[in-house]
XYZ file of N, CA and C in Angstrom:
777
model
N 14.883 -65.406 38.426
C 16.322 -64.972 39.042
C 15.995 -64.649 40.497
N 17.259 -65.106 41.025
C 16.974 -64.705 42.428
C 18.590 -63.728 42.500
N 18.132 -63.680 43.275
C 18.818 -62.411 44.182
C 20.066 -62.407 44.117
N 21.018 -61.643 45.356
C 22.834 -61.938 45.133
C 22.831 -62.209 46.196
N 23.410 -63.558 46.357
C 23.523 -63.873 47.608
C 24.786 -63.041 48.797
N 24.084 -62.959 49.751
C 24.849 -61.201 50.514
C 26.627 -62.130 51.057
N 27.017 -61.720 51.154
C 28.404 -62.141 51.193
C 29.344 -61.309 52.399
N 29.234 -62.813 53.679
C 29.427 -62.390 54.396
C 30.492 -62.370 54.793
N 30.631 -61.120 56.024
C 32.560 -60.608 56.232
C 32.901 -62.091 57.035
N 32.987 -63.084 57.154
C 34.188 -64.152 57.556
C 34.741 -64.350 55.625
N 33.647 -64.172 54.810
C 33.768 -64.785 53.725
C 34.885 -63.824 52.667
N 34.918 -62.338 52.701
C 36.226 -61.573 52.195
C 37.126 -62.354 52.202
N 38.128 -61.430 51.346
C 39.098 -62.126 50.953
C 39.284 -63.532 51.235
N 38.997 -64.765 51.206
C 38.541 -65.551 51.595
C 38.622 -66.541 50.080
N 39.685 -67.543 49.216
C 39.637 -68.598 48.241
C 37.956 -69.210 48.898
N 38.485 -69.615 47.581
C 37.882 -72.277 48.238
C 37.972 -72.205 48.489
N 37.493 -73.346 49.317
C 38.346 -74.357 50.055
C 39.821 -74.980 49.164
N 40.381 -75.397 50.287
C 41.053 -75.803 50.153
C 40.901 -76.914 49.443
N 39.483 -78.501 50.088
C 39.306 -79.254 48.960
C 38.506 -78.907 47.902
N 38.054 -78.392 47.510
C 37.752 -78.128 46.500
C 38.888 -77.784 45.669
N 39.767 -76.826 45.755
C 41.470 -76.796 45.375
C 42.146 -77.905 44.573
N 42.445 -78.927 46.256
C 43.057 -79.853 45.517
C 42.560 -80.408 44.822
N 40.713 -81.327 44.950
C 40.667 -82.137 44.123
C 40.235 -80.796 42.576
N 40.474 -80.340 42.347
C 39.773 -79.903 40.523
C 40.524 -80.160 39.514
N 42.026 -80.897 39.349
C 42.838 -82.247 38.661
C 41.461 -83.342 38.668
N 41.179 -83.346 39.468
C 40.483 -85.257 39.680
C 38.886 -84.342 39.600
N 38.570 -83.566 39.104
C 37.366 -83.661 39.070
C 36.161 -82.996 37.967
N 37.752 -82.564 36.860
C 37.466 -81.486 36.006
C 38.322 -83.005 35.019
N 38.551 -84.015 35.409
C 38.577 -85.118 35.027
C 36.912 -85.503 34.910
N 36.507 -85.814 36.193
C 35.166 -86.185 36.517
C 34.086 -85.507 35.712
N 34.381 -83.712 35.490
C 34.154 -83.291 34.484
C 33.702 -84.210 32.943
N 34.874 -84.286 32.188
C 35.260 -85.023 31.045
C 34.364 -86.209 30.627
N 33.912 -87.008 31.524
C 33.379 -87.986 32.002
C 32.192 -87.634 31.937
N 31.265 -86.941 32.005
C 30.371 -87.020 32.443
C 29.481 -86.431 31.174
N 30.508 -85.279 31.129
C 30.399 -84.568 29.251
C 29.992 -86.227 28.035
N 31.522 -86.555 28.136
C 30.777 -87.818 27.820
C 29.402 -89.092 27.343
N 29.112 -89.053 28.498
C 27.842 -89.497 29.356
C 27.073 -88.421 28.569
N 27.022 -87.620 28.646
C 25.806 -86.779 28.571
C 25.122 -85.863 27.524
N 26.600 -86.443 25.978
C 26.533 -85.221 24.797
C 25.892 -86.110 24.029
N 24.894 -86.390 23.915
C 23.517 -86.457 23.497
C 22.648 -85.836 22.965
N 22.749 -85.441 24.885
C 21.491 -84.484 25.209
C 22.076 -83.132 24.243
N 22.586 -82.587 24.109
C 23.242 -81.595 23.559
C 23.124 -81.447 21.872
N 22.658 -82.201 21.388
C 22.523 -82.758 19.713
C 21.090 -81.584 19.502
N 20.242 -81.273 20.829
C 19.268 -81.127 20.772
C 19.191 -79.215 20.760
N 20.875 -79.001 21.753
C 20.600 -77.722 21.648
C 20.531 -75.958 19.831
N 20.103 -75.158 20.668
C 18.960 -74.688 19.796
C 20.906 -74.072 18.732
N 20.727 -74.151 17.233
C 21.124 -74.114 16.334
C 21.374 -72.867 16.029
N 22.287 -71.736 15.913
C 22.883 -70.802 15.883
C 22.671 -69.411 14.337
N 22.300 -68.431 14.135
C 21.907 -67.884 13.189
C 23.540 -67.285 12.648
N 24.677 -68.041 12.794
C 25.830 -67.638 11.853
C 26.320 -66.272 12.365
N 26.366 -65.402 13.586
C 26.745 -64.427 14.453
C 28.005 -64.209 14.860
N 28.499 -63.879 14.280
C 30.577 -64.507 15.232
C 30.403 -63.727 16.649
N 31.173 -65.531 17.345
C 31.471 -65.571 18.044
C 33.019 -65.489 18.513
N 33.434 -64.791 19.715
C 34.774 -65.083 19.725
C 34.965 -65.115 21.302
N 35.736 -66.237 21.844
C 36.021 -67.114 22.290
C 37.900 -66.274 23.923
N 37.409 -65.761 24.747
C 39.002 -65.629 25.482
C 39.092 -67.182 25.844
N 40.059 -67.199 26.113
C 40.669 -68.359 27.564
C 41.454 -67.283 28.993
N 41.297 -68.604 29.784
C 41.460 -68.188 30.863
C 43.174 -68.247 31.231
N 43.566 -67.318 32.582
C 45.311 -67.269 32.594
C 46.051 -68.700 33.086
N 47.338 -68.096 31.550
C 47.933 -69.112 31.718
C 46.661 -70.404 30.380
N 46.220 -70.041 30.390
C 45.472 -70.604 29.249
C 45.591 -70.615 27.659
N 45.446 -72.011 26.651
C 45.537 -71.167 24.796
C 44.007 -71.630 24.921
N 44.876 -71.216 23.425
C 42.697 -71.836 22.511
C 42.411 -72.283 22.750
N 44.116 -73.380 22.902
C 43.760 -74.747 22.852
C 42.989 -75.383 24.383
N 43.242 -75.025 25.403
C 41.722 -74.943 25.995
C 40.049 -75.432 25.439
N 40.371 -73.941 24.894
C 38.541 -73.901 24.176
C 38.322 -74.923 23.313
N 39.049 -74.838 22.730
C 38.765 -75.987 20.713
C 38.056 -76.736 20.845
N 37.454 -78.064 22.242
C 36.590 -78.342 22.708
C 34.617 -77.700 21.924
N 35.004 -76.614 22.666
C 33.716 -75.265 22.799
C 34.143 -74.843 21.473
N 35.077 -74.083 21.195
C 34.351 -73.929 19.991
C 33.770 -74.103 18.879
N 34.698 -76.269 18.868
C 34.273 -76.463 18.139
C 33.403 -76.739 17.647
N 32.520 -76.984 18.781
C 30.753 -76.705 19.395
C 30.003 -76.014 18.856
N 30.300 -75.054 19.075
C 29.948 -74.131 18.769
C 30.222 -73.477 16.545
N 30.577 -73.477 15.727
C 30.838 -74.481 14.812
C 30.018 -74.737 14.561
N 29.541 -76.143 15.242
C 28.871 -76.612 14.094
C 27.660 -76.594 15.001
N 27.330 -75.294 15.675
C 25.792 -74.639 15.449
C 25.938 -73.973 14.914
N 26.309 -73.643 14.375
C 26.756 -72.774 13.056
C 27.295 -71.338 12.869
N 27.703 -70.464 14.206
C 28.381 -69.441 14.344
C 29.797 -69.629 13.815
N 30.063 -68.376 14.019
C 31.091 -68.275 13.124
C 32.237 -67.898 14.087
N 33.112 -68.885 14.595
C 33.495 -68.759 15.876
C 35.147 -68.975 16.046
N 35.719 -68.235 16.804
C 36.985 -67.180 16.185
C 38.332 -67.536 17.857
N 39.326 -67.765 17.700
C 40.374 -68.170 19.568
C 40.562 -66.462 19.196
N 41.183 -66.371 20.150
C 41.940 -64.812 20.259
C 43.133 -64.608 19.470
N 44.119 -66.340 19.179
C 45.230 -66.009 18.144
C 46.363 -65.579 18.984
N 46.292 -64.280 20.095
C 47.330 -64.058 20.831
C 48.165 -65.370 21.746
N 47.948 -66.767 21.787
C 49.298 -67.395 22.218
C 49.084 -67.686 23.949
N 49.326 -68.030 24.624
C 49.205 -67.714 26.698
C 48.601 -66.297 26.985
N 47.851 -67.109 27.055
C 46.903 -65.404 27.717
C 47.828 -65.527 29.543
N 48.794 -64.390 29.265
C 49.525 -63.993 31.521
C 48.800 -63.032 31.483
N 48.558 -62.616 30.832
C 46.911 -61.585 31.787
C 46.694 -60.848 31.134
N 46.734 -58.748 31.945
C 45.951 -57.769 31.292
C 48.090 -56.882 30.862
N 48.681 -58.001 29.668
C 50.037 -57.694 28.988
C 49.553 -56.021 28.119
N 50.747 -55.133 27.031
C 50.168 -54.040 26.768
C 49.808 -55.656 25.197
N 50.866 -56.438 24.780
C 50.320 -57.055 23.662
C 48.561 -57.597 22.986
N 48.140 -58.251 24.531
C 47.171 -58.890 24.536
C 46.087 -58.030 24.626
N 46.347 -56.633 25.565
C 45.415 -55.975 25.721
C 45.118 -55.081 24.373
N 45.709 -54.848 23.829
C 45.800 -54.268 22.384
C 45.706 -54.911 21.019
N 46.568 -57.046 21.741
C 45.747 -57.188 20.842
C 44.224 -57.882 20.272
N 43.525 -57.952 21.616
C 42.013 -58.344 22.048
C 41.150 -56.720 21.286
N 41.410 -55.726 21.099
C 40.807 -54.523 20.592
C 40.555 -54.957 19.292
N 41.880 -54.601 19.073
C 42.312 -54.967 17.070
C 41.377 -55.838 17.081
N 41.526 -57.165 17.785
C 40.612 -58.355 17.249
C 39.564 -57.836 16.833
N 38.601 -57.907 18.231
C 37.500 -57.443 18.557
C 36.778 -57.141 17.017
N 37.414 -55.073 16.928
C 37.635 -53.763 15.524
C 37.736 -55.188 14.907
N 38.447 -55.290 14.139
C 37.995 -56.015 12.966
C 37.040 -57.830 13.078
N 36.957 -58.094 14.067
C 36.041 -59.589 13.860
C 34.065 -58.072 13.270
N 34.511 -57.378 14.608
C 32.724 -56.832 13.538
C 32.347 -55.805 13.307
N 33.765 -56.288 11.730
C 33.039 -55.328 11.084
C 31.822 -56.830 10.457
N 31.027 -57.371 9.942
C 30.173 -57.908 9.685
C 29.515 -58.141 10.794
N 29.350 -57.108 11.218
C 28.392 -56.734 12.717
C 28.800 -57.426 14.221
N 27.873 -56.445 15.371
C 28.017 -57.287 16.572
C 28.938 -58.886 16.832
N 30.264 -58.757 18.045
C 30.782 -59.878 18.268
C 30.326 -60.422 19.481
N 30.106 -62.510 19.824
C 29.357 -62.217 21.524
C 30.734 -62.588 21.395
N 31.585 -62.078 22.923
C 32.415 -62.578 23.333
C 32.045 -63.303 24.419
N 32.550 -64.978 23.998
C 32.064 -65.558 25.412
C 33.794 -65.505 26.051
N 34.268 -65.834 27.642
C 35.055 -65.976 28.077
C 35.715 -66.616 29.285
N 36.330 -67.232 29.462
C 36.716 -68.346 30.642
C 37.230 -67.703 31.981
N 37.401 -67.522 33.420
C 38.083 -67.032 33.993
C 38.516 -65.562 32.963
N 39.518 -65.244 33.622
C 39.991 -64.110 33.741
C 39.731 -63.391 31.828
N 39.419 -64.299 31.078
C 38.897 -64.253 29.630
C 37.600 -63.412 30.043
N 37.341 -64.422 30.816
C 35.589 -63.250 30.983
C 35.951 -62.017 31.505
N 36.491 -62.042 32.500
C 37.073 -60.511 32.621
C 37.668 -59.660 31.265
N 38.865 -60.247 30.791
C 38.212 -58.957 29.568
C 37.348 -59.005 28.607
N 36.505 -60.245 28.679
C 35.186 -59.483 27.677
C 33.877 -58.983 28.295
N 33.696 -58.645 29.641
C 32.852 -57.351 30.085
C 33.691 -56.407 30.091
N 35.859 -55.522 29.988
C 35.362 -54.959 29.689
C 35.619 -54.738 28.340
N 36.374 -55.309 26.778
C 36.022 -55.370 25.638
C 33.863 -54.256 25.971
N 33.053 -54.827 26.115
C 31.750 -54.555 25.812
C 31.738 -53.501 26.513
N 31.837 -53.135 27.494
C 31.711 -51.926 28.241
C 33.043 -50.652 27.628
N 34.087 -50.960 26.656
C 35.021 -50.242 25.888
C 34.054 -49.743 24.626
N 33.664 -50.708 23.876
C 33.281 -50.397 23.209
C 32.230 -51.819 23.271
N 30.341 -51.686 23.174
C 28.981 -52.029 23.406
C 28.487 -51.695 21.841
N 28.447 -51.062 21.092
C 28.656 -50.713 19.832
C 29.354 -52.178 18.850
N 30.313 -53.008 19.562
C 30.958 -54.481 19.266
C 30.223 -55.591 19.611
N 29.304 -55.101 20.918
C 29.604 -56.422 21.163
C 28.669 -56.989 21.980
N 27.981 -57.583 21.046
C 26.698 -58.074 20.841
C 25.801 -58.836 22.640
N 27.104 -59.668 23.096
C 26.302 -60.222 24.065
C 27.803 -61.131 24.545
N 27.933 -60.594 26.237
C 28.779 -61.545 26.809
C 28.599 -62.512 27.555
N 28.927 -63.776 27.608
C 28.715 -65.315 28.165
C 30.198 -65.166 29.368
N 29.761 -65.147 30.852
C 31.831 -65.490 31.343
C 31.458 -67.741 31.815
N 32.342 -67.178 32.339
C 32.021 -68.685 32.823
C 33.610 -68.764 33.837
N 32.637 -69.069 35.011
C 33.793 -68.752 36.329
C 34.412 -67.405 36.055
N 34.015 -66.799 35.716
C 35.247 -64.737 35.996
C 34.994 -64.327 37.085
N 35.781 -64.107 37.852
C 36.199 -63.514 39.544
C 35.870 -62.147 38.799
N 35.032 -61.525 37.705
C 35.059 -60.331 37.478
C 34.730 -59.715 39.030
N 34.043 -59.923 40.110
C 33.335 -58.904 40.792
C 34.492 -59.757 43.018
N 35.524 -59.803 41.944
C 36.876 -59.326 43.712
C 36.628 -58.603 44.512
N 36.715 -58.641 46.168
C 37.061 -57.486 46.514
C 39.114 -57.281 46.827
N 38.718 -58.552 46.506
C 40.665 -59.336 47.741
C 40.934 -60.421 46.557
N 42.644 -60.185 46.590
C 42.887 -60.456 45.542
C 43.385 -62.586 46.036
N 43.436 -61.660 47.198
C 43.479 -63.833 47.384
C 42.106 -64.255 47.236
N 41.261 -64.058 46.939
C 39.140 -65.081 46.543
C 39.871 -64.727 45.968
N 41.250 -65.521 45.443
C 41.511 -66.756 43.731
C 43.054 -67.501 43.766
N 42.851 -68.222 44.554
C 44.097 -69.240 44.316
C 45.319 -69.078 43.018
N 44.626 -68.556 42.103
C 46.277 -68.053 40.578
C 46.584 -66.631 41.223
N 46.732 -66.037 43.141
C 46.641 -65.205 43.287
C 48.656 -64.523 43.285
N 49.250 -65.651 43.430
C 50.661 -64.704 43.344
C 51.073 -65.622 41.759
N 50.705 -66.420 41.000
C 50.502 -66.329 39.784
C 50.593 -65.342 39.553
N 49.598 -64.179 39.781
C 48.629 -63.075 38.910
C 49.270 -62.302 39.559
N 50.667 -62.087 40.690
C 51.429 -61.443 41.462
C 52.763 -61.413 40.113
N 52.743 -62.465 40.842
C 54.920 -62.930 39.603
C 54.171 -61.951 37.994
N 53.232 -62.069 37.429
C 53.279 -61.913 36.173
C 53.052 -60.112 36.280
N 52.646 -59.576 37.255
C 52.190 -58.106 37.705
C 53.121 -57.363 36.250
N 54.343 -57.329 36.129
C 55.623 -56.868 35.931
C 55.308 -56.325 34.818
N 54.767 -57.347 33.629
C 54.081 -57.240 32.366
C 52.286 -57.086 32.410
N 51.992 -56.065 33.119
C 51.269 -55.677 32.335
C 50.675 -54.414 32.676
N 49.725 -53.083 31.733
C 49.301 -53.028 31.741
C 49.135 -51.409 32.795
N 49.391 -50.635 32.978
C 49.373 -49.943 34.643
C 48.069 -49.486 34.853
N 48.260 -50.612 35.787
C 47.179 -50.391 37.192
C 45.949 -51.851 37.711
N 46.514 -52.514 36.126
C 46.088 -53.826 36.169
C 46.924 -54.570 36.797
N 47.255 -54.478 38.211
C 47.798 -55.935 38.969
C 46.770 -55.971 40.167
N 45.764 -54.857 39.968
C 44.738 -54.248 41.298
C 43.937 -54.014 40.601
N 42.788 -55.148 39.567
C 41.465 -53.941 39.074
C 40.975 -53.383 39.898
N 39.264 -52.329 39.354
C 39.030 -51.805 40.568
C 38.280 -52.654 40.734
N 37.224 -51.858 41.382
C 35.989 -53.533 42.065
C 35.237 -52.990 40.956
N 34.639 -54.134 40.566
C 33.217 -53.733 40.231
C 32.058 -53.073 39.985
N 32.177 -52.911 41.692
C 30.562 -52.254 42.066
C 31.349 -50.731 41.722
N 32.488 -50.009 41.097
C 32.366 -49.284 40.661
C 33.339 -48.779 39.599
N 32.709 -49.812 39.044
C 32.432 -49.686 36.922
C 31.588 -48.734 36.298
N 31.188 -48.730 35.353
C 30.172 -47.919 34.955
C 29.198 -49.779 34.657
N 27.517 -50.427 34.473
C 26.842 -51.526 34.509
C 27.333 -51.265 33.315
N 27.077 -53.598 32.525
C 28.048 -54.091 31.343
C 26.773 -53.320 30.721
N 26.955 -53.129 29.114
C 25.974 -51.914 29.334
C 25.779 -53.174 27.845
N 25.608 -53.948 27.736
C 24.818 -55.893 27.076
C 24.010 -55.885 27.330
N 23.592 -57.505 27.252
C 23.137 -58.596 27.777
C 25.071 -59.265 28.410
N 24.132 -59.672 30.248
C 25.298 -60.194 30.433
C 25.258 -62.063 31.553
N 25.579 -63.198 31.417
C 24.660 -64.114 31.045
C 26.477 -64.713 32.278
N 26.453 -64.754 33.971
C 27.976 -65.260 34.198
C 27.087 -66.806 34.503
N 28.062 -67.874 34.383
C 27.816 -68.968 34.673
C 28.840 -69.101 36.126
N 28.314 -69.834 36.782
C 29.169 -70.475 38.852
C 28.438 -71.321 38.912
N 29.806 -71.976 39.287
C 30.629 -73.207 39.899
C 30.102 -72.866 42.148
N 29.326 -73.276 42.319
C 30.160 -73.233 44.460
C 31.123 -73.689 44.217
N 31.142 -74.553 43.361
C 32.186 -76.235 43.631
C 33.714 -75.691 42.808
N 33.618 -74.581 42.892
C 34.923 -74.026 41.899
C 35.909 -73.838 43.294
N 37.678 -74.154 42.848
C 38.580 -74.153 43.470
C 39.658 -73.621 42.732
N 39.445 -72.519 41.912
C 39.699 -72.543 41.585
C 39.445 -70.161 42.521
N 38.608 -69.809 42.098
C 38.197 -68.778 42.321
C 37.181 -68.442 42.919
N 36.692 -67.608 44.823
C 35.532 -67.917 44.805
C 34.140 -67.715 44.685
N 32.962 -68.290 44.565
C 31.770 -68.607 43.272
C 31.471 -67.500 43.656
N 31.097 -66.505 44.474
C 30.350 -64.883 44.749
C 31.008 -64.579 44.077
N 32.801 -64.196 43.292
C 33.256 -63.374 42.372
C 32.547 -63.421 41.975
N 31.998 -64.312 41.657
C 31.484 -64.493 39.913
C 30.343 -64.462 39.449
N 29.592 -63.460 40.520
C 27.930 -63.187 40.384
C 28.221 -61.701 40.847
N 26.604 -60.981 39.757
C 26.603 -60.243 40.607
C 24.646 -60.525 39.967
N 23.961 -59.156 40.799
C 22.861 -58.697 40.961
C 22.691 -58.591 39.399
N 20.789 -59.863 39.751
C 20.438 -59.622 38.885
C 19.836 -58.811 38.351
N 19.929 -57.905 36.722
C 19.094 -56.595 36.470
C 17.825 -56.901 34.651
N 18.369 -55.933 34.287
C 18.137 -55.970 32.907
C 19.052 -55.984 32.368
N 18.278 -57.731 31.509
C 19.843 -58.267 31.033
C 20.516 -58.537 31.774
N 20.664 -59.523 32.651
C 22.011 -59.410 33.631
C 21.806 -60.882 34.287
N 22.648 -61.313 34.369
C 21.601 -62.842 34.791
C 23.425 -63.223 35.387
N 22.590 -64.732 36.055
C 23.633 -65.543 37.173
C 23.354 -67.244 36.828
N 23.638 -67.985 36.195
C 23.285 -69.672 36.075
C 23.910 -70.062 36.121
N 23.485 -71.301 37.879
C 24.732 -71.992 38.214
C 24.255 -73.712 37.334
N 25.896 -74.034 37.148
C 26.274 -75.242 37.233
C 27.012 -76.111 38.226
N 27.195 -77.402 37.616
C 28.318 -78.464 38.942
C 29.138 -78.786 38.016
N 30.266 -78.248 38.433
C 31.431 -78.730 38.903
C 32.879 -77.994 38.424
N 33.959 -78.427 38.677
C 34.968 -77.363 38.703
C 35.355 -76.796 37.382
N 36.501 -75.174 38.558
C 36.719 -74.217 37.133
C 38.322 -75.328 35.659
N 38.447 -75.953 36.655
C 39.260 -76.514 35.162
C 37.670 -77.423 33.887
N 37.001 -77.815 34.462
C 36.061 -78.377 33.830
C 35.379 -77.501 32.905
N 35.171 -76.332 33.216
C 33.771 -74.893 32.064
C 33.803 -75.362 31.003
N 35.488 -75.279 30.475
C 35.049 -75.964 28.650
C 35.279 -77.114 28.622
N 34.289 -77.995 29.318
C 33.981 -79.239 29.405
C 32.675 -79.577 29.546
N 32.899 -79.281 30.768
C 31.096 -79.603 31.403
C 30.176 -79.319 30.257
N 28.742 -80.181 30.414
C 27.958 -80.441 28.940
C 26.564 -78.930 29.781
N 26.940 -78.627 30.405
C 25.609 -78.232 31.444
C 25.788 -76.505 30.956
N 27.140 -76.112 30.813
C 28.274 -75.322 30.451
C 28.222 -74.916 28.899
N 28.471 -76.055 28.189
C 27.688 -75.974 26.967
C 26.385 -75.236 26.452
N 25.040 -76.221 27.323
C 23.627 -76.141 26.429
C 23.810 -73.999 27.223
N 24.056 -73.780 27.941
C 23.923 -72.201 28.849
C 24.447 -71.133 27.696
N 25.717 -71.492 26.802
C 26.419 -71.009 25.537
C 25.345 -70.583 25.124
N 25.297 -71.717 24.171
C 24.377 -72.455 22.852
C 23.205 -71.938 23.354
N 22.615 -71.900 24.591
C 21.217 -71.193 25.167
C 21.268 -69.754 24.026
N 22.009 -69.056 25.197
C 22.612 -67.316 25.084
C 22.296 -67.253 23.347
N 24.309 -67.509 23.303
C 24.021 -67.658 22.096
C 23.285 -67.373 20.880
N 21.607 -68.008 21.108
C 20.386 -68.291 19.694
C 19.883 -67.141 20.077
N 19.625 -66.506 20.811
C 19.019 -65.810 22.158
C 18.595 -64.051 20.105
N 17.164 -63.839 20.326
C 17.186 -63.246 18.645
C 17.919 -61.962 19.081
N 18.293 -61.021 18.440
C 18.336 -59.491 19.056
C 17.779 -58.448 19.539
N 17.716 -58.528 19.923
C 17.043 -56.961 21.047
C 15.714 -58.282 22.293
N 15.650 -59.416 22.038
C 15.232 -60.100 22.490
C 15.145 -60.824 24.176
N 15.810 -59.870 24.693
C 16.635 -61.478 25.462
C 15.705 -60.832 26.845
N 16.037 -63.194 27.611
C 14.897 -63.265 27.776
C 16.394 -64.109 29.171
N 15.757 -64.402 30.691
C 17.172 -64.439 31.625
C 16.553 -66.456 31.336
N 18.056 -66.224 30.950
C 18.159 -69.026 30.762
C 16.504 -69.180 31.960
N 16.257 -70.547 31.180
C 15.213 -71.963 31.606
C 16.175 -72.311 31.132
N 16.277 -73.624 32.313
C 16.942 -75.082 31.602
C 16.363 -76.148 30.563
N 15.943 -76.430 29.899
C 14.720 -76.807 29.334
C 14.263 -78.211 30.024
N 13.045 -78.860 29.931
C 12.160 -80.310 30.192
C 13.443 -81.188 29.924
N 13.330 -81.520 31.368
C 14.506 -83.118 31.775
C 15.714 -82.915 31.649
N 16.073 -81.225 31.639
C 17.154 -80.391 31.919
C 17.682 -80.011 33.947
N 16.373 -79.691 34.369
C 16.788 -79.232 34.655
C 16.925 -79.208 36.429
N 17.539 -80.892 36.496
C 18.210 -81.306 37.586
C 20.252 -80.976 36.968
N 20.461 -80.560 35.934
C 21.510 -79.612 36.022
C 22.094 -78.507 36.121
N 21.302 -78.086 36.728
C 21.102 -76.511 36.662
C 20.883 -76.780 38.483
N 21.419 -76.403 38.922
C 21.098 -76.263 41.143
C 20.681 -75.242 41.338
N 19.623 -75.057 41.802
C 19.622 -74.263 42.710
C 20.326 -72.983 43.074
N 20.059 -71.379 42.771
C 21.151 -70.125 43.617
C 20.972 -70.157 44.689
């Protein structure tokens, strides 16, 4: 796994390129089309062991956005759950308390794997930090947890507009480098053509049980991208205590660009 790319000073506080942002809806449709063409590859995805998986949506989204991914994971044998908290408007009191309660309930049968899309991935990492005994692993999809400046995301205006509803201090989350290391296995899936968040904010220094996996696609298309689905399936299938970095399967290496 390659080292973390250095962030040039001129990119600090810089959002994704405007072209990537303006073409997000179109490219998301392309992602869905490519998914339809390559979904047969997913028949070879590793089956699950039946453990519980919680999938968290991104800012402004509901469980409907993760429905296809959850159906796929259910078909692999996992006990998959959406978050059931309506639209994700950010870290409001009902959202924060609701996620904590849900995780405790789901973990009654054993540690839960948490998959989070965008802001949902930031939530997933914080849940793992708060209660590592309840979380088996975390997989984030285009989650800008390493932001140093809120201008590094194109949804900053929306986030700030909703900040009045957030728990104290959540309008400006603490920098990732000031947070304790994530205590469970963590995989960060990112795309250099992400038009919503700067891709450098979605990665961290690889280390023991930490990795970054690059895919090709849009931010809005993560939940419909066959490369993303394969990574999630592969990571969830790892036995407890036997974590290894992701390796593309034979014949699929081109689906995962060089980091």
